[in-house]
mmCIF file of C-alpha atoms in Angstrom:
data_model
loop_
_atom_site.group_PDB
_atom_site.id
_atom_site.type_symbol
_atom_site.label_atom_id
_atom_site.label_comp_id
_atom_site.label_asym_id
_atom_site.label_seq_id
_atom_site.Cartn_x
_atom_site.Cartn_y
_atom_site.Cartn_z
ATOM 1 C CA MET A 1 -112.917 212.127 61.277
ATOM 2 C CA THR A 2 -114.579 213.279 57.868
ATOM 3 C CA ASP A 3 -112.371 211.708 55.150
ATOM 4 C CA THR A 4 -109.888 208.954 55.490
ATOM 5 C CA ARG A 5 -110.041 207.858 51.806
ATOM 6 C CA MET A 6 -106.728 209.311 50.754
ATOM 7 C CA GLU A 7 -104.119 206.795 51.110
ATOM 8 C CA ILE A 8 -100.562 208.172 52.232
ATOM 9 C CA THR A 9 -97.345 206.351 51.606
ATOM 10 C CA ALA A 10 -93.848 206.658 52.304
ATOM 11 C CA GLU A 11 -93.705 206.623 48.469
ATOM 12 C CA LEU A 12 -96.084 209.233 48.079
ATOM 13 C CA VAL A 13 -94.193 211.235 50.854
ATOM 14 C CA ARG A 14 -90.935 210.836 48.657
ATOM 15 C CA ASP A 15 -92.537 211.846 45.573
ATOM 16 C CA LEU A 16 -93.838 215.500 46.917
ATOM 17 C CA LEU A 17 -90.407 215.752 48.546
ATOM 18 C CA ARG A 18 -88.870 215.434 45.108
ATOM 19 C CA GLY A 19 -91.030 217.746 43.422
ATOM 20 C CA GLN A 20 -91.175 220.681 46.349
ATOM 21 C CA HIS A 21 -87.824 220.040 48.352
ATOM 22 C CA PRO A 22 -85.547 217.787 46.192
ATOM 23 C CA ASP A 23 -82.520 218.810 48.693
ATOM 24 C CA LEU A 24 -84.616 216.771 51.257
ATOM 25 C CA ALA A 25 -86.000 213.934 49.204
ATOM 26 C CA ASP A 26 -83.108 211.145 50.014
ATOM 27 C CA HIS A 27 -83.949 211.463 53.854
ATOM 28 C CA PRO A 28 -85.299 208.478 55.152
ATOM 29 C CA VAL A 29 -88.994 208.451 55.535
ATOM 30 C CA ARG A 30 -91.261 206.529 57.980
ATOM 31 C CA LEU A 31 -94.323 206.670 59.539
ATOM 32 C CA GLY A 32 -94.623 208.515 62.770
ATOM 33 C CA ALA A 33 -98.295 208.963 63.501
ATOM 34 C CA ARG A 34 -101.740 209.121 62.520
ATOM 35 C CA GLY A 35 -103.158 211.995 64.218
ATOM 36 C CA TRP A 36 -106.777 213.568 64.259
ATOM 37 C CA ASP A 37 -106.103 216.059 61.296
ATOM 38 C CA ASN A 38 -102.879 215.099 60.145
ATOM 39 C CA GLN A 39 -100.265 212.020 59.478
ATOM 40 C CA LEU A 40 -97.081 212.601 60.644
ATOM 41 C CA TRP A 41 -94.144 211.162 58.878
ATOM 42 C CA ARG A 42 -90.422 210.983 60.408
ATOM 43 C CA LEU A 43 -87.708 212.422 57.708
ATOM 44 C CA GLY A 44 -84.361 211.684 58.794
ATOM 45 C CA ASP A 45 -83.311 212.129 62.274
ATOM 46 C CA ASP A 46 -84.267 215.924 63.043
ATOM 47 C CA LEU A 47 -87.361 216.365 60.537
ATOM 48 C CA ALA A 48 -91.015 215.525 59.996
ATOM 49 C CA VAL A 49 -93.662 215.925 57.406
ATOM 50 C CA ARG A 50 -97.254 216.709 58.328
ATOM 51 C CA LEU A 51 -99.992 215.978 55.975
ATOM 52 C CA PRO A 52 -103.656 216.599 56.462
ATOM 53 C CA TRP A 53 -105.693 213.346 56.013
ATOM 54 C CA ALA A 54 -108.987 212.925 57.978
ATOM 55 C CA THR A 55 -110.631 216.396 58.496
ATOM 56 C CA ARG A 56 -111.439 219.386 55.988
ATOM 57 C CA SER A 57 -110.167 222.114 58.558
ATOM 58 C CA ALA A 58 -106.829 220.722 58.774
ATOM 59 C CA ASP A 59 -105.259 222.558 55.603
ATOM 60 C CA ALA A 60 -105.950 226.215 57.412
ATOM 61 C CA LEU A 61 -104.428 224.901 60.893
ATOM 62 C CA LEU A 62 -101.420 224.008 59.126
ATOM 63 C CA ARG A 63 -101.270 227.016 57.423
ATOM 64 C CA LYS A 64 -101.707 229.013 60.947
ATOM 65 C CA GLU A 65 -98.871 226.901 62.511
ATOM 66 C CA HIS A 66 -96.577 227.775 59.779
ATOM 67 C CA ALA A 67 -97.561 231.643 60.038
ATOM 68 C CA TRP A 68 -97.245 232.062 63.632
ATOM 69 C CA LEU A 69 -95.137 229.018 65.426
ATOM 70 C CA PRO A 70 -91.811 230.201 64.100
ATOM 71 C CA ALA A 71 -91.914 233.426 66.022
ATOM 72 C CA LEU A 72 -93.675 231.765 69.145
ATOM 73 C CA ALA A 73 -91.181 228.916 69.609
ATOM 74 C CA PRO A 74 -87.816 230.455 70.568
ATOM 75 C CA ARG A 75 -89.402 231.641 74.010
ATOM 76 C CA LEU A 76 -90.999 228.540 74.925
ATOM 77 C CA PRO A 77 -88.991 226.223 77.302
ATOM 78 C CA LEU A 78 -90.120 222.967 75.754
ATOM 79 C CA PRO A 79 -89.270 221.730 72.384
ATOM 80 C CA VAL A 80 -92.219 222.395 69.601
ATOM 81 C CA PRO A 81 -92.234 221.197 66.081
ATOM 82 C CA VAL A 82 -91.147 224.577 64.554
ATOM 83 C CA PRO A 83 -92.553 224.580 60.674
ATOM 84 C CA GLN A 84 -89.460 224.872 58.417
ATOM 85 C CA ARG A 85 -91.318 224.729 55.063
ATOM 86 C CA LEU A 86 -94.691 225.146 53.775
ATOM 87 C CA SER A 87 -95.781 223.236 50.653
ATOM 88 C CA GLU A 88 -98.303 224.182 48.288
ATOM 89 C CA PRO A 89 -100.924 221.503 46.685
ATOM 90 C CA SER A 90 -100.315 219.720 43.438
ATOM 91 C CA GLU A 91 -101.989 217.136 41.296
ATOM 92 C CA ARG A 92 -100.209 214.382 43.281
ATOM 93 C CA PHE A 93 -101.558 215.854 46.671
ATOM 94 C CA PRO A 94 -104.203 218.523 46.421
ATOM 95 C CA ARG A 95 -103.797 219.971 50.036
ATOM 96 C CA PRO A 96 -100.850 222.112 51.573
ATOM 97 C CA TRP A 97 -98.545 220.021 53.944
ATOM 98 C CA ILE A 98 -95.651 221.312 55.921
ATOM 99 C CA VAL A 99 -91.967 220.047 56.830
ATOM 100 C CA THR A 100 -91.462 220.594 60.548
ATOM 101 C CA THR A 101 -88.542 220.013 63.180
ATOM 102 C CA TRP A 102 -89.346 216.459 64.703
ATOM 103 C CA VAL A 103 -89.836 216.419 68.723
ATOM 104 C CA PRO A 104 -88.605 213.200 70.452
ATOM 105 C CA GLY A 105 -90.697 211.606 73.197
ATOM 106 C CA ALA A 106 -93.851 209.593 73.857
ATOM 107 C CA PRO A 107 -97.576 210.664 73.960
ATOM 108 C CA ALA A 108 -98.623 211.356 77.631
ATOM 109 C CA ASP A 109 -101.675 209.010 76.793
ATOM 110 C CA ARG A 110 -99.178 206.273 76.214
ATOM 111 C CA ALA A 111 -96.597 207.138 78.649
ATOM 112 C CA PRO A 112 -98.132 208.977 81.726
ATOM 113 C CA VAL A 113 -96.102 211.447 83.823
ATOM 114 C CA THR A 114 -94.610 209.463 86.940
ATOM 115 C CA ARG A 115 -92.806 212.326 88.287
ATOM 116 C CA GLY A 116 -95.274 214.748 89.124
ATOM 117 C CA ALA A 117 -93.678 217.135 90.986
ATOM 118 C CA GLU A 118 -90.999 218.149 88.353
ATOM 119 C CA ALA A 119 -94.054 217.719 85.519
ATOM 120 C CA ALA A 120 -95.967 220.278 87.089
ATOM 121 C CA ASP A 121 -93.063 222.765 87.452
ATOM 122 C CA VAL A 122 -92.207 222.263 83.657
ATOM 123 C CA LEU A 123 -95.940 222.255 82.543
ATOM 124 C CA ALA A 124 -96.302 225.536 84.721
ATOM 125 C CA GLY A 125 -92.995 226.984 82.879
ATOM 126 C CA PHE A 126 -94.061 226.163 79.603
ATOM 127 C CA LEU A 127 -97.992 227.965 80.069
ATOM 128 C CA THR A 128 -96.157 230.905 81.833
ATOM 129 C CA ALA A 129 -93.902 231.638 78.728
ATOM 130 C CA LEU A 130 -96.709 230.880 76.337
ATOM 131 C CA HIS A 131 -99.454 233.003 77.823
ATOM 132 C CA ARG A 132 -98.635 236.374 76.810
ATOM 133 C CA PRO A 133 -100.496 239.088 75.242
ATOM 134 C CA ALA A 134 -101.169 238.306 71.515
ATOM 135 C CA PRO A 135 -100.991 240.977 68.686
ATOM 136 C CA GLU A 136 -104.559 242.269 67.243
ATOM 137 C CA ALA A 137 -103.985 239.630 64.410
ATOM 138 C CA ALA A 138 -103.472 236.660 66.031
ATOM 139 C CA PRO A 139 -105.877 234.011 65.495
ATOM 140 C CA VAL A 140 -109.155 233.445 67.106
ATOM 141 C CA ASP A 141 -110.653 229.911 67.242
ATOM 142 C CA GLY A 142 -113.762 229.841 65.485
ATOM 143 C CA ARG A 143 -113.918 226.174 65.156
ATOM 144 C CA SER A 144 -114.329 225.143 68.668
ATOM 145 C CA GLY A 145 -114.716 228.191 70.479
ATOM 146 C CA ARG A 146 -111.154 227.536 72.737
ATOM 147 C CA GLY A 147 -110.516 230.641 74.656
ATOM 148 C CA GLY A 148 -113.834 232.260 74.259
ATOM 149 C CA PRO A 149 -116.762 232.165 76.568
ATOM 150 C CA LEU A 150 -117.919 228.878 78.205
ATOM 151 C CA ALA A 151 -121.415 229.734 77.678
ATOM 152 C CA ASP A 152 -120.945 229.321 74.054
ATOM 153 C CA LEU A 153 -120.233 225.779 74.148
ATOM 154 C CA ALA A 154 -123.228 224.709 76.350
ATOM 155 C CA GLU A 155 -124.900 222.632 73.616
ATOM 156 C CA GLN A 156 -121.838 220.520 73.281
ATOM 157 C CA PHE A 157 -121.468 220.098 77.175
ATOM 158 C CA THR A 158 -124.799 219.059 77.105
ATOM 159 C CA GLU A 159 -124.504 216.450 74.543
ATOM 160 C CA GLN A 160 -121.312 215.050 75.820
ATOM 161 C CA LEU A 161 -122.654 214.670 79.439
ATOM 162 C CA THR A 162 -125.782 212.875 77.732
ATOM 163 C CA SER A 163 -124.048 210.687 75.688
ATOM 164 C CA ALA A 164 -121.538 209.664 78.739
ATOM 165 C CA THR A 165 -124.269 209.217 81.226
ATOM 166 C CA GLU A 166 -126.406 206.983 78.725
ATOM 167 C CA LEU A 167 -123.480 204.760 78.142
ATOM 168 C CA ARG A 168 -122.622 204.639 82.258
ATOM 169 C CA LEU A 169 -119.372 206.413 81.549
ATOM 170 C CA ALA A 170 -120.089 209.409 84.176
ATOM 171 C CA SER A 171 -120.739 208.255 87.570
ATOM 172 C CA ASP A 172 -122.229 211.292 89.078
ATOM 173 C CA PRO A 173 -123.870 213.569 86.220
ATOM 174 C CA ASP A 174 -124.929 215.949 88.584
ATOM 175 C CA ALA A 175 -121.654 216.664 90.339
ATOM 176 C CA VAL A 176 -120.393 217.246 86.561
ATOM 177 C CA ARG A 177 -123.100 219.602 85.917
ATOM 178 C CA ALA A 178 -122.506 221.479 88.854
ATOM 179 C CA VAL A 179 -119.103 221.832 87.853
ATOM 180 C CA TRP A 180 -119.953 223.262 84.529
ATOM 181 C CA GLU A 181 -122.216 225.502 85.940
ATOM 182 C CA ASP A 182 -120.116 226.968 88.525
ATOM 183 C CA ALA A 183 -117.687 227.705 85.649
ATOM 184 C CA VAL A 184 -120.268 229.371 83.266
ATOM 185 C CA ASP A 185 -121.020 231.613 86.194
ATOM 186 C CA ALA A 186 -117.691 232.692 86.834
ATOM 187 C CA PRO A 187 -116.506 236.228 85.742
ATOM 188 C CA ALA A 188 -115.227 236.763 82.288
ATOM 189 C CA TRP A 189 -111.665 237.054 81.626
ATOM 190 C CA PRO A 190 -110.649 240.663 82.017
ATOM 191 C CA GLY A 191 -107.314 240.771 80.727
ATOM 192 C CA PRO A 192 -105.946 241.041 77.147
ATOM 193 C CA ALA A 193 -106.308 237.954 74.775
ATOM 194 C CA LEU A 194 -103.170 235.645 75.642
ATOM 195 C CA TRP A 195 -101.563 233.356 73.163
ATOM 196 C CA LEU A 196 -102.878 229.583 73.711
ATOM 197 C CA HIS A 197 -102.249 226.380 72.742
ATOM 198 C CA GLY A 198 -105.831 225.534 72.862
ATOM 199 C CA ASP A 199 -105.596 221.621 72.512
ATOM 200 C CA LEU A 200 -103.600 220.311 75.682
ATOM 201 C CA HIS A 201 -104.648 216.762 75.917
ATOM 202 C CA PRO A 202 -102.522 213.853 76.602
ATOM 203 C CA ALA A 203 -101.945 212.968 73.130
ATOM 204 C CA ASN A 204 -100.225 216.304 72.257
ATOM 205 C CA VAL A 205 -97.782 216.665 74.969
ATOM 206 C CA LEU A 206 -94.738 214.250 75.098
ATOM 207 C CA THR A 207 -93.018 212.815 78.050
ATOM 208 C CA ALA A 208 -89.679 211.111 78.638
ATOM 209 C CA ASP A 209 -88.025 209.896 82.001
ATOM 210 C CA GLY A 210 -91.447 210.307 83.447
ATOM 211 C CA THR A 211 -91.956 214.176 83.086
ATOM 212 C CA PHE A 212 -92.695 216.429 80.095
ATOM 213 C CA CYS A 213 -90.335 216.902 77.096
ATOM 214 C CA GLY A 214 -92.141 218.263 74.332
ATOM 215 C CA VAL A 215 -95.455 219.953 73.206
ATOM 216 C CA ILE A 216 -96.848 219.024 69.421
ATOM 217 C CA ASP A 217 -99.746 219.929 67.521
ATOM 218 C CA PHE A 218 -100.442 223.827 67.381
ATOM 219 C CA GLY A 219 -103.139 223.717 65.003
ATOM 220 C CA ASP A 220 -105.518 224.920 67.645
ATOM 221 C CA LEU A 221 -103.078 227.975 68.439
ATOM 222 C CA CYS A 222 -105.125 231.103 69.111
ATOM 223 C CA ALA A 223 -105.907 233.958 71.266
ATOM 224 C CA GLY A 224 -108.146 234.128 74.507
ATOM 225 C CA ASP A 225 -108.773 233.168 77.935
ATOM 226 C CA PRO A 226 -106.091 231.322 79.679
ATOM 227 C CA ALA A 227 -108.343 229.278 81.558
ATOM 228 C CA CYS A 228 -108.686 226.988 78.476
ATOM 229 C CA ASP A 229 -105.301 225.995 78.809
ATOM 230 C CA LEU A 230 -105.216 225.894 82.491
ATOM 231 C CA ALA A 231 -107.460 222.783 82.066
ATOM 232 C CA ALA A 232 -104.402 220.824 81.104
ATOM 233 C CA PRO A 233 -103.321 219.830 84.850
ATOM 234 C CA TRP A 234 -106.452 218.298 85.612
ATOM 235 C CA ILE A 235 -105.854 215.766 82.616
ATOM 236 C CA LEU A 236 -101.872 215.495 82.587
ATOM 237 C CA LEU A 237 -100.798 215.489 86.131
ATOM 238 C CA PRO A 238 -100.682 212.785 88.610
ATOM 239 C CA ASP A 239 -102.450 212.850 91.835
ATOM 240 C CA GLY A 240 -100.999 215.503 94.267
ATOM 241 C CA ALA A 241 -99.305 217.421 91.670
ATOM 242 C CA PHE A 242 -102.167 220.178 91.057
ATOM 243 C CA GLY A 243 -101.094 222.478 93.684
ATOM 244 C CA ARG A 244 -97.599 222.776 92.812
ATOM 245 C CA PHE A 245 -98.705 223.620 89.172
ATOM 246 C CA HIS A 246 -100.513 226.512 90.313
ATOM 247 C CA ASP A 247 -97.886 227.754 92.776
ATOM 248 C CA ALA A 248 -95.290 227.771 89.945
ATOM 249 C CA TYR A 249 -97.600 229.123 87.119
ATOM 250 C CA GLU A 250 -97.290 233.022 87.079
ATOM 251 C CA PRO A 251 -99.004 235.270 87.257
ATOM 252 C CA THR A 252 -101.004 233.185 90.043
ATOM 253 C CA ALA A 253 -104.400 232.490 88.366
ATOM 254 C CA ASP A 254 -107.531 234.070 90.479
ATOM 255 C CA ASP A 255 -110.361 231.959 91.567
ATOM 256 C CA ALA A 256 -112.580 232.886 88.504
ATOM 257 C CA THR A 257 -109.901 231.732 86.271
ATOM 258 C CA LEU A 258 -109.820 228.277 88.076
ATOM 259 C CA ARG A 259 -113.344 228.150 88.074
ATOM 260 C CA ARG A 260 -113.524 228.525 84.245
ATOM 261 C CA ALA A 261 -110.401 226.075 83.892
ATOM 262 C CA ARG A 262 -112.474 223.482 85.474
ATOM 263 C CA GLY A 263 -115.230 223.767 82.839
ATOM 264 C CA TRP A 264 -112.504 223.495 80.274
ATOM 265 C CA ALA A 265 -111.374 220.372 82.037
ATOM 266 C CA VAL A 266 -114.968 219.235 82.064
ATOM 267 C CA LEU A 267 -115.109 219.481 78.456
ATOM 268 C CA ARG A 268 -111.946 217.768 77.683
ATOM 269 C CA ALA A 269 -112.521 215.134 80.116
ATOM 270 C CA LEU A 270 -115.877 214.220 78.537
ATOM 271 C CA SER A 271 -114.665 214.132 74.928
ATOM 272 C CA GLY A 272 -111.531 211.928 76.159
ATOM 273 C CA ILE A 273 -113.914 209.403 77.914
ATOM 274 C CA LEU A 274 -116.266 209.113 74.833
ATOM 275 C CA ILE A 275 -113.233 209.017 72.352
ATOM 276 C CA GLY A 276 -111.728 206.439 74.414
ATOM 277 C CA GLU A 277 -114.995 204.543 74.608
ATOM 278 C CA ALA A 278 -115.367 204.568 70.728
ATOM 279 C CA GLY A 279 -111.338 203.291 70.403
ATOM 280 C CA ILE A 280 -112.275 200.365 72.900
ATOM 281 C CA HIS A 281 -115.190 199.037 70.592
ATOM 282 C CA GLY A 282 -113.140 200.227 67.189
ATOM 283 C CA ARG A 283 -115.255 202.764 66.214
ATOM 284 C CA PRO A 284 -113.889 205.282 63.531
ATOM 285 C CA GLY A 285 -112.013 208.311 65.498
ATOM 286 C CA GLY A 286 -111.697 206.240 68.398
ATOM 287 C CA LYS A 287 -108.483 206.118 70.772
ATOM 288 C CA PRO A 288 -108.482 203.798 73.584
ATOM 289 C CA THR A 289 -105.541 205.357 75.269
ATOM 290 C CA TRP A 290 -107.452 208.625 75.817
ATOM 291 C CA GLY A 291 -109.957 207.286 77.943
ATOM 292 C CA PRO A 292 -108.043 206.658 81.486
ATOM 293 C CA PRO A 293 -106.515 209.849 81.783
ATOM 294 C CA ALA A 294 -110.004 211.396 80.936
ATOM 295 C CA HIS A 295 -111.795 209.202 83.654
ATOM 296 C CA THR A 296 -109.121 210.328 86.207
ATOM 297 C CA ALA A 297 -110.080 214.144 85.426
ATOM 298 C CA LEU A 298 -113.617 213.397 85.575
ATOM 299 C CA ARG A 299 -113.311 211.821 89.089
ATOM 300 C CA ARG A 300 -111.037 214.540 90.198
ATOM 301 C CA LEU A 301 -113.621 217.766 88.875
ATOM 302 C CA ILE A 302 -116.757 215.368 90.809
ATOM 303 C CA ALA A 303 -114.384 215.597 94.004
ATOM 304 C CA THR A 304 -114.195 219.237 93.678
ATOM 305 C CA ALA A 305 -118.347 219.526 93.268
ATOM 306 C CA ARG A 306 -118.626 217.399 96.174
#
């Protein structure tokens, strides 16, 4: 988090709508969520307003979603927040913001999957549909290296593992390091750059009735190695559903891709553990609900090293 000084209220959202989208200004407005990059405000029953508030990079992420997601959304088998209107900065609010469709459901960090087999099939179907060759003009994630070589993130891994170890949050750091090193040593992705969500952690995947019902926050949408997204089953699915996911995902991932996916899962798990710990202690940017699924994922990953 970099700057949360800007106060966003329902009245501000209504004023912004009156200025740029007056036909929507009479819809009821209520807070939906405060995310890492954006605040989400419900707009009536079917729409939402997303406004950047906490990171400097959020502006570019919103513009990227508006540019690319409307063309991708129709082929995806789960509901996603499709941008409807892009709103430009103004004196009232000096940053761009968007109006999107509303996706109902509860974040998986608050309502975990309970129907593992069905959820594995749903997640596999979503990623099979998304992971298609991207055009040359597709964005590449220069912010966090998603979809690129894991070796480029070695410093991030070391810092996270060191922090988790010092806080006694990683029970077997040597095993964690072994999974990471095996992933880094795996052969690189030989195929074309594929479309990736890039940020499939439990707060960005929605559930209802024990299974997945939607995917949100495509700000890190990019093209690259699918192993980045194939880390998701480690942290999203309950025990016993991992193999079913890989049986359903097409085309079947080869051994090298699965090894790289474990490396991405290690990064995701360590990050979630540290964010969860910060949330427990009330520190800025902390989210206590991120800890449990991240600890579960790290336990599973350690077991593969042993």
